[in-house]
Tab-separated table of C-alpha atoms and ligand atoms in Angstrom:
chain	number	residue	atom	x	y	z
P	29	UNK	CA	-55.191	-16.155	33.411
P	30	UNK	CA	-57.641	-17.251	36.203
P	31	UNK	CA	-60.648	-15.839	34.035
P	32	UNK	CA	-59.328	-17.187	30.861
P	33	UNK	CA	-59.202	-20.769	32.497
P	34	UNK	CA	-63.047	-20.528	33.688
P	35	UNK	CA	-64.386	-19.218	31.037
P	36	UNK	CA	-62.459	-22.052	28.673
P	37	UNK	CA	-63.768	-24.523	31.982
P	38	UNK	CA	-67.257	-23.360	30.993
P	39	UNK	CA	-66.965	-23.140	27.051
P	40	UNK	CA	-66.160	-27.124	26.280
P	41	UNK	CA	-67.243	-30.032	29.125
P	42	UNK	CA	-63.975	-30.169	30.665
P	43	UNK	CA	-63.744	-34.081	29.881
P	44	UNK	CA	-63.948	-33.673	26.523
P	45	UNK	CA	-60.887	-35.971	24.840
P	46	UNK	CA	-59.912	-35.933	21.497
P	47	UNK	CA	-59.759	-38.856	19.319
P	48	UNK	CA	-56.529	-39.829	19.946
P	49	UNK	CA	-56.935	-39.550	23.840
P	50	UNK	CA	-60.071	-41.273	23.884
P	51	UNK	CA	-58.799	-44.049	22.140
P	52	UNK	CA	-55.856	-44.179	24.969
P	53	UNK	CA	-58.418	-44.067	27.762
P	54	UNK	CA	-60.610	-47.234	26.018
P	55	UNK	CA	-57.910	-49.217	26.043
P	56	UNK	CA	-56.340	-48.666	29.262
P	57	UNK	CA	-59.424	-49.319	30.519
P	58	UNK	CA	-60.050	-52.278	28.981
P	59	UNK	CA	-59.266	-55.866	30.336
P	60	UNK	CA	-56.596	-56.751	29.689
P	61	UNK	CA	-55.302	-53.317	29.304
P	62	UNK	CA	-54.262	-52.953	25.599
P	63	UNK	CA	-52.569	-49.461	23.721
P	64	UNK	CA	-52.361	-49.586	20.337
P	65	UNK	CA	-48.789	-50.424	18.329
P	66	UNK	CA	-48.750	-46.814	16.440
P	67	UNK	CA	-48.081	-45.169	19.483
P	68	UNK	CA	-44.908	-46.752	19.652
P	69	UNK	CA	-43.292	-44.103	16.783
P	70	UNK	CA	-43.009	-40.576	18.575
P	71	UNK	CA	-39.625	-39.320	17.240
P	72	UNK	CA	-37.550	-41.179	19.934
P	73	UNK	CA	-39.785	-44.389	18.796
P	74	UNK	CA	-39.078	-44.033	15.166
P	75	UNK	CA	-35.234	-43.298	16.311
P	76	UNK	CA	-34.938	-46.512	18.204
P	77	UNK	CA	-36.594	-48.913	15.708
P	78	UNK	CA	-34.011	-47.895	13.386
P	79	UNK	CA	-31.680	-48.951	16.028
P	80	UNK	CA	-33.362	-52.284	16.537
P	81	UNK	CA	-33.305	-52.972	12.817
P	82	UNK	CA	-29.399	-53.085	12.891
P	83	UNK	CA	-29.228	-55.972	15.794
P	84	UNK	CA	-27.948	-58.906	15.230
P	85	UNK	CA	-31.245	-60.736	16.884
P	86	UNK	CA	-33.536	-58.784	14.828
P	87	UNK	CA	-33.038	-60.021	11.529
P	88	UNK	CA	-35.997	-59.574	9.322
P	89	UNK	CA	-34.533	-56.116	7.923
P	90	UNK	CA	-31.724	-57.783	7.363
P	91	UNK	CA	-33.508	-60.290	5.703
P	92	UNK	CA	-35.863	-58.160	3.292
P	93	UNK	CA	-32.606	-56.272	2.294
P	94	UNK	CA	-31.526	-59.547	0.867
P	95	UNK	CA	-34.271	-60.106	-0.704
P	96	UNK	CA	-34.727	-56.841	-2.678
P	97	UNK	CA	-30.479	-57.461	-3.639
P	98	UNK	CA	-30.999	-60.597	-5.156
P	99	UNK	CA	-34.050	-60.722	-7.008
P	100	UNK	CA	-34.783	-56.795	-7.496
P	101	UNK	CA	-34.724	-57.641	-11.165
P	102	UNK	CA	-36.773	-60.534	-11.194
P	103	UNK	CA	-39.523	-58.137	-8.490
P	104	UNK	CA	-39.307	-55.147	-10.639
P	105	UNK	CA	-39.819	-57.103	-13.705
P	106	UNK	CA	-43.086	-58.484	-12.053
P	107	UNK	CA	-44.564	-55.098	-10.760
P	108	UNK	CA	-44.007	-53.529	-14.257
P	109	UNK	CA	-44.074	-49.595	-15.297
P	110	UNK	CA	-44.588	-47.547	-11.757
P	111	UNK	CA	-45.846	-44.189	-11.685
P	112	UNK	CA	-46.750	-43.373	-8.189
P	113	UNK	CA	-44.777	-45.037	-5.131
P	114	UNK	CA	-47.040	-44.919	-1.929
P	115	UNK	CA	-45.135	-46.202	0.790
P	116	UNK	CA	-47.048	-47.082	3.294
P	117	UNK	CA	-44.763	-46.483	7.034
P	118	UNK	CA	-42.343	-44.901	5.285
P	119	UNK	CA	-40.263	-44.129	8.528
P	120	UNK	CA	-36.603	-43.252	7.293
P	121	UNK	CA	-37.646	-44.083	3.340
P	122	UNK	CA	-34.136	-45.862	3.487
P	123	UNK	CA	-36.493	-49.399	1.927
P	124	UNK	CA	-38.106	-47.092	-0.939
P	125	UNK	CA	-34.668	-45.616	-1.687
P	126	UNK	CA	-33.244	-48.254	-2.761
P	127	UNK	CA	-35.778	-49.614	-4.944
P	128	UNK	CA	-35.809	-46.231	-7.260
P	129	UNK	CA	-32.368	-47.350	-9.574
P	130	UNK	CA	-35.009	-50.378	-10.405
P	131	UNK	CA	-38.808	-49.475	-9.894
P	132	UNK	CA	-37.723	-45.406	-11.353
P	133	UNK	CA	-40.940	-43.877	-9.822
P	134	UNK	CA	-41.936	-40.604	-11.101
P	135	UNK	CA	-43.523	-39.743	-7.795
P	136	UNK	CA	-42.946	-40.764	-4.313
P	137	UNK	CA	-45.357	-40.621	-1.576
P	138	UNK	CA	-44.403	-41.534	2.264
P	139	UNK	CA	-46.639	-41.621	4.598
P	140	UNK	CA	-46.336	-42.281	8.339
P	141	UNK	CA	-47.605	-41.307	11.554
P	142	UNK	CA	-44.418	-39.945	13.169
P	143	UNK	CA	-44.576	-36.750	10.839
P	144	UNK	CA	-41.599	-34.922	11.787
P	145	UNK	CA	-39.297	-38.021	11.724
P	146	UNK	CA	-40.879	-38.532	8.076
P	147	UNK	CA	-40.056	-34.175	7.453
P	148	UNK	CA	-36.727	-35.175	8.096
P	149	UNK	CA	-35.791	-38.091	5.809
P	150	UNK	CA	-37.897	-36.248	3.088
P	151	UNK	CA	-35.787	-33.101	3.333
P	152	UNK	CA	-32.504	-35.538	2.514
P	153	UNK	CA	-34.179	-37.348	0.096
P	154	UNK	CA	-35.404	-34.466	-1.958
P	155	UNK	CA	-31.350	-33.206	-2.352
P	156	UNK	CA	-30.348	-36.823	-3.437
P	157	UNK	CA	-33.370	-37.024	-6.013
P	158	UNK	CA	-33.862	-33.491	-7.378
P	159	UNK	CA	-36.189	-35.131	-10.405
P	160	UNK	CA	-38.608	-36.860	-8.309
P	161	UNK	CA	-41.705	-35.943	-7.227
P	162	UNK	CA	-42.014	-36.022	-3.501
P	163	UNK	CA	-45.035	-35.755	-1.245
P	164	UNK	CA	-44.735	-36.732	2.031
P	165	UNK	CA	-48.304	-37.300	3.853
P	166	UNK	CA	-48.071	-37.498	7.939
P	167	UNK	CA	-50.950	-39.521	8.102
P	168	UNK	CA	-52.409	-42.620	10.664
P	169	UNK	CA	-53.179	-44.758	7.314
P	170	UNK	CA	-54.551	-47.500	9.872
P	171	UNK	CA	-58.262	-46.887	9.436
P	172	UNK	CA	-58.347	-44.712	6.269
P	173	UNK	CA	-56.407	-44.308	3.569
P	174	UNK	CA	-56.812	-40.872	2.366
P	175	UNK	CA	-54.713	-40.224	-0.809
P	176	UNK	CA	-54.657	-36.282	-2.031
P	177	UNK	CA	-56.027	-35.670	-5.460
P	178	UNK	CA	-52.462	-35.131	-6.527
P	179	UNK	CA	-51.487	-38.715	-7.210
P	180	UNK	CA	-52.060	-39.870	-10.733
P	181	UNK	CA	-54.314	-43.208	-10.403
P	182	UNK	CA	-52.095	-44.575	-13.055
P	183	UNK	CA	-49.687	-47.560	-12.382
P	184	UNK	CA	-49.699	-47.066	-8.912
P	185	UNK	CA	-47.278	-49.294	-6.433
P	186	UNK	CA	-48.346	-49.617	-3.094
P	187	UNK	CA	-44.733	-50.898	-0.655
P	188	UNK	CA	-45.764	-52.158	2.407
P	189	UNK	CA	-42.674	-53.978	3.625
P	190	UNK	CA	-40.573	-55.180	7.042
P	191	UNK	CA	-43.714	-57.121	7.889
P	192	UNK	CA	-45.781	-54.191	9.486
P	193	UNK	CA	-48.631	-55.950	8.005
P	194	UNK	CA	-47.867	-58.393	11.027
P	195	UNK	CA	-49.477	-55.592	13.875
P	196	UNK	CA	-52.768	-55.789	11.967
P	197	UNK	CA	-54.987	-58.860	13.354
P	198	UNK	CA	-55.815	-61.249	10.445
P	199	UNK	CA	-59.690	-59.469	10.074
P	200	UNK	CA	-57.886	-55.851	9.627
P	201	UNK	CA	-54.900	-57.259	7.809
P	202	UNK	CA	-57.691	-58.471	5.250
P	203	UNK	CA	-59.492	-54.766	5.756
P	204	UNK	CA	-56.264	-53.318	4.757
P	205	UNK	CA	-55.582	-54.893	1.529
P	206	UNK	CA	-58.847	-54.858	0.302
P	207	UNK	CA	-58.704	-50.677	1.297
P	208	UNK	CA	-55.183	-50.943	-0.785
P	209	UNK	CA	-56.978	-52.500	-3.739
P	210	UNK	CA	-59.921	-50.250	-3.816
P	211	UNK	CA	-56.819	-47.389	-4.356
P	212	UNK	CA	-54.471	-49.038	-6.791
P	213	UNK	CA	-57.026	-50.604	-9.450
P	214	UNK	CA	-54.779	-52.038	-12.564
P	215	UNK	CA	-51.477	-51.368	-10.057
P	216	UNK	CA	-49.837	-53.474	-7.849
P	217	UNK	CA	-48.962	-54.290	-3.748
P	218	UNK	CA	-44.930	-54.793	-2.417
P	219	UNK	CA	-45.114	-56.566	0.833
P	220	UNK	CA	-42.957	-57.860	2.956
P	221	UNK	CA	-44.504	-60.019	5.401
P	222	UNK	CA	-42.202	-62.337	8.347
P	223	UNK	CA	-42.290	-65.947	8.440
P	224	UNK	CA	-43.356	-68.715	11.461
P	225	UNK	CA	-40.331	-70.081	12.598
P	226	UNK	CA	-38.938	-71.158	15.741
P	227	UNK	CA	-39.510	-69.728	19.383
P	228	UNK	CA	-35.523	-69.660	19.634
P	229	UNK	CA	-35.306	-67.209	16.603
P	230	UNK	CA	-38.380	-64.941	16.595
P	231	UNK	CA	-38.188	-64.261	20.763
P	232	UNK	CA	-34.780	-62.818	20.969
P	233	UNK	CA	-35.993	-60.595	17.811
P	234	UNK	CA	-37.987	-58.916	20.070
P	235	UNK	CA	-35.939	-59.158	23.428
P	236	UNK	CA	-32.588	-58.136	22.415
P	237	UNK	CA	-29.367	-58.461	24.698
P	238	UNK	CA	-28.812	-54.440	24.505
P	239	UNK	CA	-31.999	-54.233	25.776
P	240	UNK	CA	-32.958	-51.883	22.692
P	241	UNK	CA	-36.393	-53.495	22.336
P	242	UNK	CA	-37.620	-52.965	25.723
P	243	UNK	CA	-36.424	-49.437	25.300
P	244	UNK	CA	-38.803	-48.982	22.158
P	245	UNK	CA	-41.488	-50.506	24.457
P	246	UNK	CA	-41.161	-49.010	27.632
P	247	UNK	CA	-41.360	-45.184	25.288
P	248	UNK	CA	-44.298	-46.003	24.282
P	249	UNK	CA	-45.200	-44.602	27.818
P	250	UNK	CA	-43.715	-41.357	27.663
P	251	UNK	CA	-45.834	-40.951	24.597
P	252	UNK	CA	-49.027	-41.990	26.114
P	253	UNK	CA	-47.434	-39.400	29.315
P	254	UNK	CA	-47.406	-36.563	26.587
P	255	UNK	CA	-50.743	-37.377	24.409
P	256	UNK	CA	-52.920	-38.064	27.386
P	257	UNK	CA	-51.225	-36.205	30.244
P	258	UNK	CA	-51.080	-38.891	31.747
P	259	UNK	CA	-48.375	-40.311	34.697
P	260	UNK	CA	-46.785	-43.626	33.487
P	261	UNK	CA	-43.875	-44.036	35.540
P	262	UNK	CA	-41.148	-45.961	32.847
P	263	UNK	CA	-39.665	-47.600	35.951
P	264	UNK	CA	-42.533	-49.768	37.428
P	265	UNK	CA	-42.974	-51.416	33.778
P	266	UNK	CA	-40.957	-54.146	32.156
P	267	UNK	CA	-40.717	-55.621	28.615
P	268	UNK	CA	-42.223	-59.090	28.187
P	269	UNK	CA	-42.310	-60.333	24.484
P	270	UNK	CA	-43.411	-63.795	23.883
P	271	UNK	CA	-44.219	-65.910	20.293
P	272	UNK	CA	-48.080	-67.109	21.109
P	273	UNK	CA	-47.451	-70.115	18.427
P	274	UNK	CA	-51.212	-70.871	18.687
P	275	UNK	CA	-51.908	-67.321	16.990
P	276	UNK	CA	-48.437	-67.379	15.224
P	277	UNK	CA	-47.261	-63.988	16.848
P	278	UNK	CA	-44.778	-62.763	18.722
P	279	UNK	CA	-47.094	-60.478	21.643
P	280	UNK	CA	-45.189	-57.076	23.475
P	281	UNK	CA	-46.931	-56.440	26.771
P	282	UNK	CA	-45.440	-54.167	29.429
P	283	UNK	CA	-45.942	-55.607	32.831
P	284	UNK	CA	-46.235	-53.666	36.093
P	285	UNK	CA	-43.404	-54.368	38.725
P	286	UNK	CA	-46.017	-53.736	41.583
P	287	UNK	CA	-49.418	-52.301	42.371
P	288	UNK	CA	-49.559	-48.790	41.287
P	289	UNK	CA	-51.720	-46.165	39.902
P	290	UNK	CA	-52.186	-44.840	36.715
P	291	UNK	CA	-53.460	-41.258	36.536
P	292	UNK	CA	-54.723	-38.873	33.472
P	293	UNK	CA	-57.568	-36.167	33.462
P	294	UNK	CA	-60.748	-37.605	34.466
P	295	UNK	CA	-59.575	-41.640	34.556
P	296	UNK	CA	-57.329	-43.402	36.039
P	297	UNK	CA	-56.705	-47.035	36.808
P	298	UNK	CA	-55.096	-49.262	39.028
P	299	UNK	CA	-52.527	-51.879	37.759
P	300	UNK	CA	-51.724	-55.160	39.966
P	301	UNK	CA	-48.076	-56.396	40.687
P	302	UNK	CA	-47.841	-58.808	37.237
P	303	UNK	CA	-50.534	-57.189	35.348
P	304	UNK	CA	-49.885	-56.278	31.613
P	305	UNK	CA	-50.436	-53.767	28.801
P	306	UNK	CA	-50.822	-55.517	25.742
P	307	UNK	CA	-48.913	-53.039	23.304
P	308	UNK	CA	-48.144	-54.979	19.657
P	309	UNK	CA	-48.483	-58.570	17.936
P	310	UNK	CA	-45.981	-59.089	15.370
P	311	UNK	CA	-48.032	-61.928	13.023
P	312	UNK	CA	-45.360	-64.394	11.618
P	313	UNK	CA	-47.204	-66.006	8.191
P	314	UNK	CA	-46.769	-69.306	6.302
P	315	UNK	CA	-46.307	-68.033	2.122
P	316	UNK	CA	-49.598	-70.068	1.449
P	317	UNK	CA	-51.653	-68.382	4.371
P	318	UNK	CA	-50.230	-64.931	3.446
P	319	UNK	CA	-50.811	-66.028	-0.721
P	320	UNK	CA	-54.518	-66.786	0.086
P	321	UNK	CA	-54.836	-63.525	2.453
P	322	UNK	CA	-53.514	-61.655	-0.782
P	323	UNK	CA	-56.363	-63.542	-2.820
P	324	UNK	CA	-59.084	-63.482	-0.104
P	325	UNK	CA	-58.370	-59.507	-0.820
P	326	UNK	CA	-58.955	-59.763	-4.724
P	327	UNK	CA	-55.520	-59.437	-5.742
P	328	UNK	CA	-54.155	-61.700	-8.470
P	329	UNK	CA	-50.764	-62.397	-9.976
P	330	UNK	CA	-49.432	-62.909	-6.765
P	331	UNK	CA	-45.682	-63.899	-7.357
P	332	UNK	CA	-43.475	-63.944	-3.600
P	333	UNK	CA	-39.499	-64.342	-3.414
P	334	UNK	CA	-37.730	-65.422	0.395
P	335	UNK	CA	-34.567	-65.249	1.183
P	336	UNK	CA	-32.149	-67.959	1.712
P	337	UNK	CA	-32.754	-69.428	5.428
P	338	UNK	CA	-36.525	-68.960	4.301
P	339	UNK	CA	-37.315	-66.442	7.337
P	340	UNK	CA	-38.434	-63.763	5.210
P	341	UNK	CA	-40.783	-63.580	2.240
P	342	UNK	CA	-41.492	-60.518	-0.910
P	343	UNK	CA	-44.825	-60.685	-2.380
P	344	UNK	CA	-45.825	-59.235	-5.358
P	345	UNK	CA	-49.302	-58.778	-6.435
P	346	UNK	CA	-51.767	-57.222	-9.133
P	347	UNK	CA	-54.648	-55.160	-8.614
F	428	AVJ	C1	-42.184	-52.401	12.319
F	428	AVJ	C2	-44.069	-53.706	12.935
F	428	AVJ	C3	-42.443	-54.601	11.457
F	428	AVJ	O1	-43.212	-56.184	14.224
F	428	AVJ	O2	-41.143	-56.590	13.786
F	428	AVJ	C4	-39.788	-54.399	16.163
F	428	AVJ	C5	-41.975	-53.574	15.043
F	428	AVJ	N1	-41.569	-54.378	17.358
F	428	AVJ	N2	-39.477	-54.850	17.387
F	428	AVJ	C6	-42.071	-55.811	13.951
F	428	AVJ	C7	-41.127	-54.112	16.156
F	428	AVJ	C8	-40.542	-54.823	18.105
F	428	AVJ	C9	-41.812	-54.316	13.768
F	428	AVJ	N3	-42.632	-53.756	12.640
């Protein structure tokens, strides 16, 4: 084992990080320490935003459900004929499910980052809909969007909704629907994007009583632990979310509870008493800025539908 261990010491510089892990490092090292929202969604992740999305605080689920009940006609009627479905965060593909009785895709393609949580709600979905075409792609879509040669480029519908739209700062939110575009010319984009309102709505959203939301936080840890073997102790951090109205997001940073010491293979930093890790902005959007983001983009026909405390907004757009 000993000679198996120097001679893979000697193949490869023993600092050598992939992708992933070098992207960790950059950002813990950076000031103010940042980590990037996607890590959020290992399987427990995934698990717990579920949970979060049936809290009483966190209503925009709740609210985009609502939405897609009361004017699914009216939406559907807008997109037109749909052959491929690419859902974009699929997660649980409960959103996409229940738009098939209206949008009737032929083929349906989730894609998300937390593969194995995406395995799973595929393997249900493919004994409810034994006619439709499934292809699930475990995929970071966040800097490329890399669609297999399988997918007809015919009347494609792109479904980006709960408002995940909202992690991307406004310069890659723009990136990201133009990148959309470039992939659905002639088709269409489904977005759900969440709404500026008041400090006494959107903070509890995102600092439940249950404590459910620091939870999803605080994990995000564990996952950095496993990716980067790194030694994130979950009890010397605490949640912190706060709406920034000057930006119009809500911010997640994990704060450390006293000095300490982060350690991972070749790095390491050390944190003050107070100090954060910046770890997700949730953008909250006026329907004009998000209409003219849509346009800025090159997309057209852009119709949008909220629902009725105007929290929430549906936008529909063309190619
Ligand atoms: C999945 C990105 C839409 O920003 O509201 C929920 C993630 N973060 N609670 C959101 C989230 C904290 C969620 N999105």
């Amino acid at each position: 084992v000993l000679a198996h261990a120097a001679q893979e010491y000697q193949a490869r510089p023993p600092l050598a990080l992939s992708p992933e892990q070098a992207e960790l490092q950059d950002g813990l090292l950076d000031r103010p320490a940042h980590i990037d929202p996607k890590f959020l969604y290992d399987a427990l992740g995934s698990s717990l935003f579920t949970a979060i999305t049936l809290l009483p605080e966190y209503y925009p689920t709740r609210c985009e459900t609502e939405i897609f009940q009361r004017h699914g006609q009216d939406i559907a009627r807008h997109i037109g004929p749909v052959q491929s479905m690419i859902d974009l965060g699929a997660g649980d593909c409960v959103k996409a499910e229940r738009l098939f009785a209206s949008l009737r895709p032929r083929h349906y393609i989730p894609i998300d980052i937390s593969a194995d949580y995406l395995q799973t709600a595929v393997r249900r979905l493919k004994l409810s809909y034994p006619d439709l075409q499934v292809t699930a792609i475990g995929q970071d879509f966040s800097q490329a969007l890399a669609l297999p040669a399988v997918i007809s480029t015919e009347q494609r519908l792109f479904f980006y909704p709960g408002s995940s739209i909202g992690n991307l700062s406004p310069d890659d939110a723009h990136a990201m629907l133009q990148r959309i575009r470039a992939q659905c010319d002639g088709g269409g984009l489904l977005v759900g994007v969440d709404r500026v309102k008041p400090r006494q709505v959107l903070e509890p959203a995102y600092d439940d009583a249950l404590h459910l939301t620091a939870a999803f936080n605080l994990n995000l840890l564990r996952h950095v632990n496993r990716v980067l073997d790194a030694d994130f102790n979950v009890d010397d951090w605490r949640h912190v979310a706060l709406y920034n109205s000057a930006r119009s997001r809500i911010e997640m940073h994990l704060e450390a509870q006293r000095p300490l010491h982060v350690a991972w293979p070749g790095g390491g930093r050390a944190f003050h008493a107070g100090e954060r890790i910046h770890t997700e902005n949730s953008y909250k959007f006026t329907p004009h800025a998000f209409s003219d983001l849509l346009q800025s983009a090159g997309f057209r026909d852009v119709a949008h539908w909220s629902d009725s405390r105007g929290w929430f907004s549906v936008f529909s757009a063309r190619a």
